[in-house]
XYZ file of N, CA and C in Angstrom:
270
model
N 34.676 -39.130 -41.421
C 35.178 -40.424 -41.303
C 36.131 -40.536 -40.112
N 35.969 -41.526 -39.261
C 36.662 -41.668 -38.250
C 38.259 -42.323 -38.425
N 38.879 -41.919 -37.409
C 40.278 -42.382 -37.451
C 40.301 -43.741 -36.389
N 41.265 -44.558 -36.742
C 41.618 -45.614 -35.781
C 42.460 -45.184 -34.926
N 42.120 -45.295 -33.632
C 43.218 -45.043 -32.557
C 44.203 -46.272 -32.280
N 45.414 -45.995 -32.271
C 46.345 -46.882 -31.849
C 47.345 -46.351 -30.831
N 47.247 -47.164 -29.763
C 48.305 -46.779 -28.507
C 49.460 -47.334 -28.546
N 50.805 -46.582 -28.446
C 52.043 -47.206 -28.110
C 51.985 -48.117 -26.889
N 52.997 -49.104 -26.789
C 53.111 -49.720 -25.408
C 53.167 -48.863 -24.390
N 54.085 -47.972 -24.553
C 54.073 -46.792 -23.174
C 52.684 -46.257 -23.068
N 52.121 -45.931 -23.897
C 50.762 -44.972 -23.579
C 49.995 -45.990 -23.200
N 49.824 -47.374 -23.488
C 49.012 -48.542 -22.823
C 49.265 -48.594 -21.237
N 50.522 -48.546 -21.139
C 50.914 -48.820 -19.433
C 50.594 -47.655 -18.827
N 50.802 -46.372 -19.349
C 50.519 -45.123 -18.843
C 48.833 -45.019 -18.518
N 48.012 -45.708 -19.522
C 46.709 -45.294 -19.099
C 46.394 -46.366 -18.053
N 46.743 -47.584 -18.139
C 46.366 -48.485 -17.306
C 46.837 -47.995 -15.658
N 47.681 -47.159 -15.479
C 48.260 -46.678 -14.400
C 47.238 -45.469 -13.727
N 46.355 -44.868 -14.724
C 45.647 -43.821 -14.178
C 44.606 -44.169 -13.520
N 44.284 -43.241 -12.373
C 42.977 -43.355 -11.665
C 41.728 -43.677 -12.498
N 41.000 -44.290 -11.996
C 39.745 -44.985 -12.892
C 38.929 -43.634 -13.395
N 38.859 -42.523 -12.747
C 38.004 -41.407 -13.284
C 38.766 -40.684 -14.343
N 40.232 -40.459 -14.061
C 40.875 -39.900 -15.138
C 40.877 -40.670 -16.389
N 40.944 -42.262 -16.197
C 41.190 -42.976 -17.479
C 39.836 -42.966 -18.244
N 38.708 -42.748 -17.565
C 37.487 -42.607 -18.276
C 37.575 -41.237 -18.987
N 37.855 -40.368 -18.556
C 38.140 -38.938 -19.023
C 39.070 -39.067 -20.382
N 39.934 -39.717 -20.375
C 41.159 -40.012 -21.290
C 40.479 -40.630 -22.485
N 39.787 -41.842 -21.969
C 39.103 -42.761 -23.195
C 38.199 -41.842 -23.947
N 37.213 -41.094 -23.029
C 36.381 -40.328 -23.878
C 37.060 -39.158 -24.932
N 38.251 -38.507 -24.341
C 38.811 -37.633 -25.232
C 39.435 -38.535 -26.637
N 39.923 -39.589 -26.234
C 40.261 -40.551 -27.306
C 39.441 -40.703 -28.606
N 38.247 -40.791 -27.973
C 36.947 -41.047 -28.886
C 36.774 -39.817 -29.631
N 36.740 -38.731 -28.948
C 36.652 -37.393 -29.798
C 37.639 -37.258 -30.632
N 38.650 -37.276 -30.385
C 40.081 -37.178 -31.196
C 39.920 -38.156 -32.529
N 39.459 -39.415 -32.200
C 39.298 -40.267 -33.395
C 38.567 -39.795 -34.243
N 37.284 -39.009 -33.853
C 36.192 -38.243 -34.727
C 36.838 -37.124 -35.448
N 37.796 -36.356 -34.903
C 38.255 -35.114 -35.407
C 39.567 -34.760 -34.642
N 40.663 -35.522 -35.069
C 42.071 -35.146 -34.425
C 42.491 -33.746 -34.548
N 42.120 -33.019 -35.600
C 42.613 -31.471 -35.650
C 41.518 -30.471 -35.122
N 40.535 -30.862 -34.660
C 39.508 -30.054 -33.813
C 40.549 -29.077 -32.768
N 40.446 -27.632 -33.223
C 41.072 -26.920 -32.518
C 40.692 -26.539 -31.000
N 39.490 -26.935 -30.666
C 38.935 -26.729 -29.540
C 39.541 -27.871 -28.425
N 39.985 -29.079 -29.194
C 40.425 -30.326 -27.967
C 41.878 -30.431 -28.461
N 42.573 -29.980 -29.368
C 43.956 -30.193 -29.722
C 44.770 -29.115 -30.072
N 45.921 -29.016 -29.756
C 46.937 -28.145 -30.322
C 48.223 -28.921 -31.006
N 48.980 -28.038 -31.855
C 50.312 -28.436 -32.290
C 51.287 -28.378 -31.239
N 52.016 -29.486 -31.285
C 53.189 -29.335 -30.272
C 54.177 -28.837 -30.723
N 54.451 -27.591 -30.446
C 55.419 -26.780 -31.064
C 57.030 -27.283 -30.894
N 57.358 -28.040 -30.036
C 58.689 -28.786 -29.908
C 58.943 -30.064 -30.856
N 57.925 -30.289 -31.291
C 58.015 -31.550 -32.053
C 57.367 -31.594 -33.347
N 57.742 -31.442 -34.340
C 57.087 -31.052 -35.689
C 56.015 -32.402 -36.092
N 54.727 -32.010 -36.335
C 53.963 -32.900 -36.958
C 53.032 -33.398 -35.621
N 53.552 -33.321 -34.353
C 52.847 -34.083 -33.297
C 51.750 -33.004 -32.639
N 50.871 -33.425 -32.183
C 49.818 -32.719 -31.468
C 49.613 -33.087 -30.018
N 48.847 -32.460 -29.312
C 48.632 -32.768 -27.969
C 47.188 -32.306 -27.563
N 46.553 -32.951 -26.645
C 45.173 -32.793 -26.136
C 45.234 -32.588 -24.581
N 44.669 -31.729 -24.085
C 44.568 -31.603 -22.346
C 43.385 -32.301 -21.892
N 43.624 -33.009 -20.686
C 42.191 -33.743 -20.079
C 42.852 -33.199 -18.714
N 42.131 -32.275 -18.079
C 42.647 -31.852 -16.954
C 44.356 -31.614 -16.804
N 44.898 -32.087 -15.844
C 46.353 -31.991 -15.758
C 47.163 -32.988 -16.677
N 46.306 -33.820 -17.354
C 47.201 -34.779 -18.127
C 46.998 -34.448 -19.473
N 48.304 -34.862 -20.286
C 48.463 -34.482 -21.710
C 48.398 -35.888 -22.662
N 47.713 -35.836 -23.508
C 47.628 -36.841 -24.752
C 48.622 -36.423 -25.747
N 49.860 -36.814 -26.147
C 50.456 -36.504 -27.193
C 50.447 -37.770 -28.205
N 50.080 -37.250 -29.545
C 49.754 -38.147 -30.600
C 50.176 -37.573 -31.978
N 50.401 -38.445 -32.690
C 50.649 -38.325 -34.217
C 49.436 -38.758 -35.086
N 49.206 -38.079 -36.094
C 48.137 -38.232 -37.165
C 48.828 -39.089 -38.285
N 48.513 -39.980 -38.757
C 48.980 -40.906 -40.202
C 47.757 -40.758 -40.795
N 47.744 -39.711 -41.730
C 46.517 -39.300 -42.422
C 46.445 -40.414 -43.563
N 47.666 -40.864 -44.337
C 47.374 -42.043 -45.193
C 46.721 -43.150 -44.804
N 46.871 -43.477 -43.559
C 46.167 -44.821 -42.873
C 45.049 -44.305 -41.973
N 44.716 -43.099 -41.896
C 43.681 -42.694 -41.167
C 43.846 -43.178 -39.771
N 44.896 -42.994 -39.105
C 45.352 -43.612 -37.931
C 45.734 -42.414 -36.874
N 45.153 -42.482 -35.708
C 45.547 -41.458 -34.585
C 46.650 -42.367 -33.817
N 47.845 -42.051 -33.776
C 48.846 -42.682 -33.211
C 49.200 -42.159 -31.719
N 48.844 -42.710 -30.682
C 48.875 -42.241 -29.232
C 50.343 -42.534 -28.775
N 51.283 -41.392 -28.607
C 52.727 -41.747 -28.172
C 52.728 -41.965 -26.856
N 52.025 -40.936 -25.845
C 52.337 -41.118 -24.589
C 51.021 -40.216 -23.945
N 50.774 -40.769 -22.699
C 49.643 -39.905 -21.901
C 50.416 -39.949 -20.517
N 50.746 -38.376 -20.277
C 51.434 -38.091 -18.960
C 50.998 -37.213 -18.310
N 51.189 -36.697 -17.024
C 51.016 -35.585 -16.218
C 51.582 -34.415 -16.957
N 51.248 -33.308 -16.915
C 51.866 -32.090 -17.489
C 53.093 -31.722 -16.980
N 53.439 -31.991 -15.713
C 54.601 -31.864 -14.965
C 55.910 -32.500 -15.436
N 55.615 -33.558 -16.367
C 56.414 -34.485 -16.750
C 56.572 -34.574 -18.213
N 55.503 -34.609 -19.176
C 55.510 -34.672 -20.357
C 56.324 -33.940 -21.120
N 56.472 -32.498 -21.013
C 57.224 -31.676 -21.787
C 58.716 -31.791 -21.608
N 58.953 -32.111 -20.476
C 60.525 -32.474 -20.030
C 60.872 -33.664 -20.880
N 60.122 -34.689 -20.680
C 60.317 -35.862 -21.506
C 60.438 -35.917 -23.133
N 59.688 -35.041 -23.432
C 59.875 -34.855 -24.998
C 60.948 -34.063 -25.458
N 61.425 -33.379 -24.664
C 62.616 -32.481 -25.204
C 64.036 -33.325 -24.865
N 63.935 -34.529 -24.355
C 65.173 -35.255 -24.265
C 65.680 -35.791 -25.386
């Protein structure tokens, strides 16, 4: 069963700012995550934030949360790896 993908306003802005090629790769990964958000080949637990997960797309990170009861994949942020972890620890 596929999950519904919901992007936060911040994630939507970040996705719009990406280079077209990267944006397509991120969209493809979001489709994969919607099919199986816990797949260990494409996602990992985010150790600094309980319950959140991340997926790597080149140098970019998709940080998301799974709402199991609603079958929803909630995308919190999409950022370059140099910034994402610093921001999450604030």
